[in-house]
Amino acid sequence: MTRRNLIIGAAILVLVASLLVFLRRKPEAPTERAASIDPNVVELTPEAQQSVGLTVVEANEKPIQRVVKVTGTVSPDQSLVAHIFPLARGIVERVHVQLGDRVRREEPLVSYDNIELGQLIGEYLSLRGGLEKLDAQEQVAKKFLDRAQALIEVQAIAQREFELRQAEYEQAKAGVESQKAELARVEEQLHRFGLSDQDIGALGGSEHGTHRTASHSELRAPLSGVITRYEVSQGELVDRDKELFTIVDTSSLWVLADVYEKDIGMVAAGTACRVTVSSYPQEVFAGRVTYVSDFLDPTSRTAKVRCVVPNRDGRLKLEMFASVEIPAAEQRSSLTVPAAALQQIDQQTVVFVQRDPTHFEKRVIQIGDRSQDWVEVLTGVQKGEKVVTQGSFYVKSTFLKDQMGGEE
């Protein structure tokens, strides 16, 4: 019995000793491996890199052109705007267009009975009738003068009588010239009302009948465009100081932007610019700066800048908000990476920096200006570090996939 107890006791001592040794052992590989894992690093085998044509480029300093970024509003080109007023006082007979209509040059807008034109036609007809009488008087005076000339040569009349005939002719001739001048003045006014020489010549004929018919006037579009203002109705009495229509040719538009005082020195007329609007977020409309204001708004401390933007397809609309990028005239040397290296993760701009042939680290960066295919890097990457360009989206996808796997 005693021997058996000794054996059991010895066995217990061996087990206790083994347990103590086991408990005193330090953790090895798991702790070291966990310490070596970096959540911002993704591993890619050479085969995976080759399959996507992965390439890296060194971050380096390059001359980069600064870009002034401003907001603006799409506005009409004032050189392509027509404000339509009546030529004179009159009563509207018919309106041919409506607000928003597109019209072509010379298309009729409104017809009206032109009261002033009717009065002018009456004056013209009176002057024309008077001219016919004066012409007849001049012809008679010319005949008397010619006869007196023949008689004076044979001394059949006295010199005094010849001079009298000559004075009568000169007076008749002067009357004709004066009447023609008055008639020309009235004709010029008729031309301003849109009457052609043929129309004026036909005045008083059977095709016109009364002055009311002859004084019918039409206002026509002076340019092609869109009716943006419409303030007239049939039967309305209008005068020359009332604007009836506004027509805007939208084939070329202005974008009026506000540039802060600190950036004005970087903006110059003649510079090409890039315009974007929220309606077409992926499209850039090319424009050109044509004017930089000479004075600032005292409240906002900004200056107006005018950009001309072609709009032949009509997609830009008046009063749209626009974003404008204007390259500065000056360039500076800055740390840059290719734009193809940039990716977005969690609403942050990132690049993947190569740490060794198979490991790539995600870096959050802050970017500055862009110049063609290069982007200025303000923070996050050092000069000489290699960033992934071609294949950067694949690296991002693999990184996110590993992140999801780690969470599981």
CSV table of C-alpha atoms in Angstrom, one decimal:
chain,number,residue,atom,x,y,z
A,1,MET,CA,0.0,0.0,0.0
A,2,THR,CA,2.8,2.3,0.9
A,3,ARG,CA,4.6,1.6,-2.4
A,4,ARG,CA,1.4,2.3,-4.3
A,5,ASN,CA,1.0,5.7,-2.6
A,6,LEU,CA,4.6,6.6,-3.5
A,7,ILE,CA,4.0,5.8,-7.2
A,8,ILE,CA,0.9,7.9,-7.3
A,9,GLY,CA,2.6,10.8,-5.5
A,10,ALA,CA,5.5,10.7,-8.0
A,11,ALA,CA,3.1,10.7,-10.9
A,12,ILE,CA,1.3,13.8,-9.5
A,13,LEU,CA,4.6,15.6,-9.0
A,14,VAL,CA,5.6,14.9,-12.7
A,15,LEU,CA,2.2,16.2,-13.9
A,16,VAL,CA,2.5,19.4,-11.8
A,17,ALA,CA,6.1,20.0,-13.0
A,18,SER,CA,5.0,19.5,-16.6
A,19,LEU,CA,2.2,22.0,-16.2
A,20,LEU,CA,4.5,24.6,-14.7
A,21,VAL,CA,6.9,24.3,-17.5
A,22,PHE,CA,4.1,24.7,-20.1
A,23,LEU,CA,2.7,27.7,-18.4
A,24,ARG,CA,6.1,29.4,-18.2
A,25,ARG,CA,6.8,29.0,-22.0
A,26,LYS,CA,6.6,32.4,-23.9
A,27,PRO,CA,4.3,32.8,-26.9
A,28,GLU,CA,6.2,32.5,-30.2
A,29,ALA,CA,5.1,32.7,-33.8
A,30,PRO,CA,1.5,33.9,-33.3
A,31,THR,CA,2.6,37.0,-31.4
A,32,GLU,CA,5.5,37.8,-33.7
A,33,ARG,CA,3.3,37.3,-36.8
A,34,ALA,CA,0.5,39.5,-35.5
A,35,ALA,CA,3.0,42.2,-34.7
A,36,SER,CA,4.2,42.1,-38.3
A,37,ILE,CA,0.8,42.6,-40.0
A,38,ASP,CA,0.1,46.2,-41.3
A,39,PRO,CA,-3.6,46.8,-42.2
A,40,ASN,CA,-2.5,49.4,-44.8
A,41,VAL,CA,-0.4,47.0,-46.8
A,42,VAL,CA,-1.6,44.6,-49.5
A,43,GLU,CA,0.5,41.8,-50.9
A,44,LEU,CA,0.5,40.9,-54.6
A,45,THR,CA,2.4,38.1,-56.2
A,46,PRO,CA,4.5,38.8,-59.3
A,47,GLU,CA,2.1,36.7,-61.3
A,48,ALA,CA,-0.9,38.9,-60.2
A,49,GLN,CA,1.0,42.0,-61.0
A,50,GLN,CA,1.9,40.8,-64.4
A,51,SER,CA,-1.7,39.8,-65.2
A,52,VAL,CA,-2.9,43.4,-64.8
A,53,GLY,CA,0.2,45.0,-66.3
A,54,LEU,CA,1.0,46.8,-63.0
A,55,THR,CA,3.4,49.7,-63.3
A,56,VAL,CA,4.9,52.1,-60.8
A,57,VAL,CA,6.2,55.6,-61.2
A,58,GLU,CA,8.4,57.7,-58.9
A,59,ALA,CA,6.9,60.7,-57.3
A,60,ASN,CA,9.0,63.6,-58.5
A,61,GLU,CA,9.1,67.3,-58.9
A,62,LYS,CA,7.7,68.8,-62.1
A,63,PRO,CA,6.8,72.2,-63.3
A,64,ILE,CA,3.0,72.5,-62.7
A,65,GLN,CA,0.6,75.2,-63.7
A,66,ARG,CA,-1.5,76.6,-60.9
A,67,VAL,CA,-5.3,76.6,-61.5
A,68,VAL,CA,-7.7,79.1,-60.2
A,69,LYS,CA,-11.0,77.4,-59.4
A,70,VAL,CA,-14.1,79.7,-59.2
A,71,THR,CA,-17.8,79.5,-59.6
A,72,GLY,CA,-20.0,81.5,-62.0
A,73,THR,CA,-23.3,81.8,-63.7
A,74,VAL,CA,-24.2,81.2,-67.4
A,75,SER,CA,-25.4,84.5,-68.9
A,76,PRO,CA,-26.2,85.8,-72.3
A,77,ASP,CA,-23.5,87.2,-74.5
A,78,GLN,CA,-24.6,90.8,-74.6
A,79,SER,CA,-23.3,91.2,-78.1
A,80,LEU,CA,-25.9,88.6,-79.2
A,81,VAL,CA,-28.9,90.1,-77.4
A,82,ALA,CA,-31.6,92.1,-79.2
A,83,HIS,CA,-34.1,94.3,-77.4
A,84,ILE,CA,-37.1,94.9,-79.7
A,85,PHE,CA,-39.0,98.2,-79.5
A,86,PRO,CA,-41.8,99.5,-81.8
A,87,LEU,CA,-40.5,101.8,-84.6
A,88,ALA,CA,-43.3,104.2,-83.6
A,89,ARG,CA,-46.6,104.5,-81.8
A,90,GLY,CA,-49.2,102.1,-83.1
A,91,ILE,CA,-51.9,99.4,-82.4
A,92,VAL,CA,-50.9,95.8,-82.3
A,93,GLU,CA,-52.7,93.7,-84.9
A,94,ARG,CA,-51.1,90.3,-84.5
A,95,VAL,CA,-48.4,88.7,-82.4
A,96,HIS,CA,-46.5,85.9,-84.3
A,97,VAL,CA,-44.3,84.4,-81.5
A,98,GLN,CA,-44.5,83.3,-77.9
A,99,LEU,CA,-42.1,83.3,-75.0
A,100,GLY,CA,-39.4,80.6,-75.4
A,101,ASP,CA,-39.9,80.3,-79.2
A,102,ARG,CA,-36.8,79.9,-81.3
A,103,VAL,CA,-36.8,82.4,-84.2
A,104,ARG,CA,-34.7,82.9,-87.3
A,105,ARG,CA,-33.3,86.2,-88.5
A,106,GLU,CA,-35.9,88.2,-90.4
A,107,GLU,CA,-38.8,86.1,-89.0
A,108,PRO,CA,-41.8,88.3,-88.3
A,109,LEU,CA,-42.5,89.0,-84.6
A,110,VAL,CA,-45.5,91.3,-84.5
A,111,SER,CA,-47.7,93.2,-86.9
A,112,TYR,CA,-49.2,96.6,-86.0
A,113,ASP,CA,-50.9,99.7,-87.5
A,114,ASN,CA,-48.1,102.3,-87.4
A,115,ILE,CA,-49.8,105.6,-86.7
A,116,GLU,CA,-46.7,107.6,-87.2
A,117,LEU,CA,-46.0,105.8,-90.5
A,118,GLY,CA,-49.5,106.7,-91.7
A,119,GLN,CA,-48.8,110.3,-91.0
A,120,LEU,CA,-45.4,110.1,-92.7
A,121,ILE,CA,-47.0,108.5,-95.8
A,122,GLY,CA,-49.5,111.3,-96.0
A,123,GLU,CA,-46.6,113.8,-95.9
A,124,TYR,CA,-44.7,111.9,-98.5
A,125,LEU,CA,-47.6,111.8,-100.9
A,126,SER,CA,-48.2,115.5,-100.4
A,127,LEU,CA,-44.5,116.3,-101.1
A,128,ARG,CA,-44.5,114.0,-104.1
A,129,GLY,CA,-47.6,115.8,-105.5
A,130,GLY,CA,-46.0,119.1,-104.9
A,131,LEU,CA,-42.8,118.0,-106.6
A,132,GLU,CA,-44.8,117.1,-109.8
A,133,LYS,CA,-46.2,120.6,-109.9
A,134,LEU,CA,-42.8,122.2,-109.3
A,135,ASP,CA,-41.3,120.0,-112.0
A,136,ALA,CA,-44.0,121.2,-114.4
A,137,GLN,CA,-43.3,124.8,-113.4
A,138,GLU,CA,-39.5,124.3,-113.9
A,139,GLN,CA,-40.1,122.9,-117.4
A,140,VAL,CA,-42.3,125.9,-118.4
A,141,ALA,CA,-39.7,128.3,-117.0
A,142,LYS,CA,-37.0,126.5,-119.0
A,143,LYS,CA,-39.0,126.8,-122.2
A,144,PHE,CA,-39.4,130.6,-121.6
A,145,LEU,CA,-35.7,130.9,-120.8
A,146,ASP,CA,-34.7,129.0,-124.0
A,147,ARG,CA,-37.0,131.2,-126.1
A,148,ALA,CA,-35.6,134.4,-124.4
A,149,GLN,CA,-32.1,133.1,-125.1
A,150,ALA,CA,-32.9,132.8,-128.8
A,151,LEU,CA,-34.5,136.2,-128.9
A,152,ILE,CA,-31.7,138.0,-127.1
A,153,GLU,CA,-29.2,136.7,-129.5
A,154,VAL,CA,-31.0,138.5,-132.4
A,155,GLN,CA,-31.7,141.5,-130.1
A,156,ALA,CA,-35.4,140.9,-130.4
A,157,ILE,CA,-36.0,141.4,-126.6
A,158,ALA,CA,-34.4,143.6,-124.0
A,159,GLN,CA,-31.7,142.4,-121.7
A,160,ARG,CA,-34.0,143.1,-118.7
A,161,GLU,CA,-36.6,140.7,-120.0
A,162,PHE,CA,-34.0,138.0,-120.6
A,163,GLU,CA,-32.7,138.4,-117.0
A,164,LEU,CA,-36.3,138.1,-115.7
A,165,ARG,CA,-36.8,134.8,-117.5
A,166,GLN,CA,-33.5,133.6,-116.2
A,167,ALA,CA,-34.5,134.5,-112.6
A,168,GLU,CA,-37.8,132.7,-113.0
A,169,TYR,CA,-36.1,129.6,-114.1
A,170,GLU,CA,-33.5,129.7,-111.3
A,171,GLN,CA,-36.3,130.1,-108.8
A,172,ALA,CA,-38.3,127.2,-110.2
A,173,LYS,CA,-35.2,125.0,-110.2
A,174,ALA,CA,-34.4,125.9,-106.6
A,175,GLY,CA,-38.0,125.1,-105.7
A,176,VAL,CA,-37.6,121.6,-107.3
A,177,GLU,CA,-34.3,121.0,-105.5
A,178,SER,CA,-35.8,122.0,-102.1
A,179,GLN,CA,-38.8,119.8,-102.6
A,180,LYS,CA,-36.5,116.8,-103.6
A,181,ALA,CA,-34.5,117.4,-100.4
A,182,GLU,CA,-37.7,117.3,-98.3
A,183,LEU,CA,-38.9,114.2,-100.2
A,184,ALA,CA,-35.5,112.5,-99.6
A,185,ARG,CA,-35.8,113.2,-95.9
A,186,VAL,CA,-39.2,111.6,-95.7
A,187,GLU,CA,-38.0,108.7,-97.8
A,188,GLU,CA,-35.2,108.1,-95.4
A,189,GLN,CA,-37.7,108.0,-92.5
A,190,LEU,CA,-39.8,105.6,-94.5
A,191,HIS,CA,-36.8,103.4,-95.0
A,192,ARG,CA,-36.3,103.3,-91.3
A,193,PHE,CA,-39.8,101.9,-91.0
A,194,GLY,CA,-38.7,99.0,-93.2
A,195,LEU,CA,-40.2,100.2,-96.6
A,196,SER,CA,-38.1,99.4,-99.6
A,197,ASP,CA,-37.6,101.7,-102.6
A,198,GLN,CA,-40.2,99.6,-104.4
A,199,ASP,CA,-42.7,100.0,-101.5
A,200,ILE,CA,-42.2,103.7,-101.5
A,201,GLY,CA,-42.6,104.0,-105.2
A,202,ALA,CA,-45.9,102.1,-105.0
A,203,LEU,CA,-47.4,104.4,-102.3
A,204,GLY,CA,-50.6,105.9,-103.5
A,205,GLY,CA,-51.3,103.1,-106.0
A,206,SER,CA,-54.3,100.8,-106.0
A,207,GLU,CA,-52.4,98.1,-104.2
A,208,HIS,CA,-52.2,100.2,-101.0
A,209,GLY,CA,-55.6,101.7,-101.1
A,210,THR,CA,-55.7,103.8,-97.9
A,211,HIS,CA,-53.0,105.1,-95.6
A,212,ARG,CA,-54.1,102.5,-93.0
A,213,THR,CA,-53.2,99.7,-95.4
A,214,ALA,CA,-49.9,101.3,-96.3
A,215,SER,CA,-49.0,102.0,-92.7
A,216,HIS,CA,-49.2,98.3,-91.7
A,217,SER,CA,-45.8,97.5,-90.1
A,218,GLU,CA,-44.0,94.3,-89.1
A,219,LEU,CA,-41.2,94.0,-86.6
A,220,ARG,CA,-38.8,91.2,-87.6
A,221,ALA,CA,-36.1,89.4,-85.7
A,222,PRO,CA,-32.7,91.1,-86.2
A,223,LEU,CA,-30.9,87.8,-85.3
A,224,SER,CA,-31.6,84.2,-84.7
A,225,GLY,CA,-32.2,83.1,-81.1
A,226,VAL,CA,-34.7,82.5,-78.3
A,227,ILE,CA,-37.5,84.8,-77.2
A,228,THR,CA,-36.6,85.4,-73.5
A,229,ARG,CA,-38.9,88.3,-72.9
A,230,TYR,CA,-42.5,88.8,-74.2
A,231,GLU,CA,-44.5,91.8,-73.2
A,232,VAL,CA,-47.2,92.5,-75.9
A,233,SER,CA,-50.7,91.5,-76.7
A,234,GLN,CA,-53.1,91.9,-79.6
A,235,GLY,CA,-55.0,95.2,-79.7
A,236,GLU,CA,-52.5,96.9,-77.4
A,237,LEU,CA,-51.5,100.5,-78.1
A,238,VAL,CA,-47.7,100.6,-77.9
A,239,ASP,CA,-45.2,103.4,-78.2
A,240,ARG,CA,-41.5,103.5,-79.2
A,241,ASP,CA,-40.3,103.4,-75.6
A,242,LYS,CA,-41.9,100.0,-74.7
A,243,GLU,CA,-39.8,96.9,-75.1
A,244,LEU,CA,-41.9,94.2,-76.7
A,245,PHE,CA,-39.4,91.3,-76.9
A,246,THR,CA,-35.9,90.2,-76.0
A,247,ILE,CA,-34.1,87.8,-78.3
A,248,VAL,CA,-30.9,86.0,-77.2
A,249,ASP,CA,-28.7,84.0,-79.5
A,250,THR,CA,-27.5,81.2,-77.3
A,251,SER,CA,-25.0,79.7,-79.7
A,252,SER,CA,-22.3,81.5,-77.7
A,253,LEU,CA,-22.8,82.3,-74.0
A,254,TRP,CA,-20.9,84.0,-71.2
A,255,VAL,CA,-20.0,82.5,-67.9
A,256,LEU,CA,-19.6,85.3,-65.3
A,257,ALA,CA,-17.4,84.2,-62.4
A,258,ASP,CA,-16.1,85.9,-59.3
A,259,VAL,CA,-12.4,85.7,-58.6
A,260,TYR,CA,-11.0,86.5,-55.2
A,261,GLU,CA,-8.6,89.4,-54.8
A,262,LYS,CA,-5.7,87.1,-54.0
A,263,ASP,CA,-6.1,85.2,-57.3
A,264,ILE,CA,-6.7,88.1,-59.7
A,265,GLY,CA,-3.0,88.3,-60.6
A,266,MET,CA,-3.1,84.8,-62.0
A,267,VAL,CA,-6.0,85.4,-64.3
A,268,ALA,CA,-5.5,87.1,-67.7
A,269,ALA,CA,-7.7,87.8,-70.7
A,270,GLY,CA,-7.1,85.4,-73.6
A,271,THR,CA,-6.5,82.4,-71.3
A,272,ALA,CA,-8.3,79.1,-72.2
A,273,CYS,CA,-10.6,77.8,-69.4
A,274,ARG,CA,-12.6,74.7,-68.5
A,275,VAL,CA,-16.3,75.0,-67.6
A,276,THR,CA,-18.4,72.3,-66.0
A,277,VAL,CA,-22.1,72.2,-64.9
A,278,SER,CA,-23.9,69.8,-62.6
A,279,SER,CA,-26.3,68.8,-65.5
A,280,TYR,CA,-23.3,67.3,-67.3
A,281,PRO,CA,-20.8,66.4,-64.6
A,282,GLN,CA,-18.6,64.3,-66.8
A,283,GLU,CA,-18.3,66.8,-69.6
A,284,VAL,CA,-16.0,69.8,-69.9
A,285,PHE,CA,-17.0,72.9,-72.0
A,286,ALA,CA,-14.0,74.7,-73.4
A,287,GLY,CA,-14.1,78.5,-73.1
A,288,ARG,CA,-11.8,81.5,-73.1
A,289,VAL,CA,-11.4,84.4,-70.7
A,290,THR,CA,-12.2,87.6,-72.5
A,291,TYR,CA,-12.4,90.2,-69.7
A,292,VAL,CA,-11.1,90.7,-66.1
A,293,SER,CA,-12.9,93.5,-64.3
A,294,ASP,CA,-10.8,96.6,-63.3
A,295,PHE,CA,-12.6,97.0,-59.9
A,296,LEU,CA,-13.6,94.8,-57.0
A,297,ASP,CA,-16.9,94.3,-55.3
A,298,PRO,CA,-16.2,96.1,-51.9
A,299,THR,CA,-18.2,93.5,-50.0
A,300,SER,CA,-17.1,90.2,-51.4
A,301,ARG,CA,-13.6,91.4,-52.4
A,302,THR,CA,-14.0,89.6,-55.8
A,303,ALA,CA,-13.6,90.8,-59.4
A,304,LYS,CA,-15.9,89.7,-62.3
A,305,VAL,CA,-14.3,87.5,-64.9
A,306,ARG,CA,-16.0,86.9,-68.2
A,307,CYS,CA,-15.5,83.6,-70.1
A,308,VAL,CA,-17.0,83.0,-73.6
A,309,VAL,CA,-18.2,79.5,-74.1
A,310,PRO,CA,-19.5,78.1,-77.5
A,311,ASN,CA,-23.0,76.5,-77.1
A,312,ARG,CA,-24.1,75.4,-80.6
A,313,ASP,CA,-25.8,72.3,-79.3
A,314,GLY,CA,-27.8,74.4,-76.8
A,315,ARG,CA,-27.1,72.2,-73.7
A,316,LEU,CA,-25.9,75.1,-71.6
A,317,LYS,CA,-28.9,77.1,-70.2
A,318,LEU,CA,-29.1,80.6,-69.0
A,319,GLU,CA,-28.7,81.1,-65.2
A,320,MET,CA,-27.0,77.7,-64.8
A,321,PHE,CA,-24.4,77.5,-62.0
A,322,ALA,CA,-21.0,76.6,-63.4
A,323,SER,CA,-17.6,75.7,-62.1
A,324,VAL,CA,-14.6,77.3,-63.9
A,325,GLU,CA,-11.0,76.3,-63.9
A,326,ILE,CA,-8.6,78.9,-65.2
A,327,PRO,CA,-4.9,77.9,-65.6
A,328,ALA,CA,-2.6,80.6,-64.2
A,329,ALA,CA,0.1,82.1,-66.4
A,330,GLU,CA,2.9,81.2,-64.0
A,331,GLN,CA,4.3,77.7,-63.3
A,332,ARG,CA,6.1,76.4,-60.2
A,333,SER,CA,8.0,73.2,-59.4
A,334,SER,CA,6.0,70.8,-57.2
A,335,LEU,CA,6.0,67.2,-56.1
A,336,THR,CA,3.7,65.3,-58.5
A,337,VAL,CA,2.3,61.9,-59.2
A,338,PRO,CA,0.4,60.7,-62.3
A,339,ALA,CA,-3.4,61.3,-62.1
A,340,ALA,CA,-3.8,57.6,-62.9
A,341,ALA,CA,-2.4,56.7,-59.4
A,342,LEU,CA,-5.2,58.4,-57.5
A,343,GLN,CA,-8.0,56.3,-56.0
A,344,GLN,CA,-10.9,57.0,-53.6
A,345,ILE,CA,-11.4,55.0,-50.4
A,346,ASP,CA,-13.8,56.1,-47.7
A,347,GLN,CA,-14.1,59.5,-49.3
A,348,GLN,CA,-10.3,60.0,-49.1
A,349,THR,CA,-7.8,60.3,-51.9
A,350,VAL,CA,-5.2,57.6,-51.7
A,351,VAL,CA,-2.3,56.1,-53.7
A,352,PHE,CA,-0.5,52.8,-53.2
A,353,VAL,CA,3.3,53.1,-52.5
A,354,GLN,CA,5.5,50.1,-53.3
A,355,ARG,CA,7.4,49.0,-50.2
A,356,ASP,CA,9.1,46.0,-51.8
A,357,PRO,CA,8.5,43.9,-55.0
A,358,THR,CA,5.3,42.3,-53.6
A,359,HIS,CA,4.0,44.7,-50.9
A,360,PHE,CA,2.1,48.0,-51.5
A,361,GLU,CA,1.1,50.5,-48.8
A,362,LYS,CA,-2.1,52.6,-48.9
A,363,ARG,CA,-1.3,56.3,-48.3
A,364,VAL,CA,-3.9,59.0,-47.8
A,365,ILE,CA,-2.7,62.1,-49.7
A,366,GLN,CA,-3.7,65.7,-50.0
A,367,ILE,CA,-3.6,67.0,-53.6
A,368,GLY,CA,-3.2,70.5,-55.0
A,369,ASP,CA,-3.4,71.7,-58.6
A,370,ARG,CA,-3.6,69.5,-61.7
A,371,SER,CA,-1.6,69.9,-64.9
A,372,GLN,CA,-2.6,67.7,-67.7
A,373,ASP,CA,-2.0,64.1,-66.5
A,374,TRP,CA,-0.1,65.0,-63.3
A,375,VAL,CA,-1.4,66.0,-59.9
A,376,GLU,CA,0.4,68.1,-57.2
A,377,VAL,CA,0.9,66.2,-53.9
A,378,LEU,CA,0.9,68.3,-50.8
A,379,THR,CA,1.2,65.6,-48.2
A,380,GLY,CA,1.3,61.8,-47.9
A,381,VAL,CA,4.1,60.9,-50.4
A,382,GLN,CA,7.9,61.7,-50.4
A,383,LYS,CA,10.0,62.4,-53.4
A,384,GLY,CA,11.4,59.2,-55.0
A,385,GLU,CA,8.7,56.9,-53.6
A,386,LYS,CA,7.1,54.7,-56.2
A,387,VAL,CA,3.4,54.8,-56.6
A,388,VAL,CA,1.2,52.4,-58.6
A,389,THR,CA,-0.2,53.9,-61.8
A,390,GLN,CA,-1.5,51.3,-64.2
A,391,GLY,CA,-3.3,48.7,-62.2
A,392,SER,CA,-4.0,51.0,-59.2
A,393,PHE,CA,-7.7,50.1,-59.3
A,394,TYR,CA,-6.8,46.4,-59.1
A,395,VAL,CA,-4.6,47.1,-56.1
A,396,LYS,CA,-7.4,49.0,-54.5
A,397,SER,CA,-9.9,46.2,-55.1
A,398,THR,CA,-7.5,43.6,-53.7
A,399,PHE,CA,-6.9,45.8,-50.6
A,400,LEU,CA,-10.6,46.2,-49.9
A,401,LYS,CA,-11.1,42.5,-50.4
A,402,ASP,CA,-8.4,41.7,-47.8
A,403,GLN,CA,-9.9,44.2,-45.4
A,404,MET,CA,-13.3,42.5,-45.7
A,405,GLY,CA,-11.7,39.1,-45.2
A,406,GLY,CA,-9.9,40.3,-42.1
A,407,GLU,CA,-13.2,41.6,-40.6
A,408,GLU,CA,-14.7,38.1,-40.9
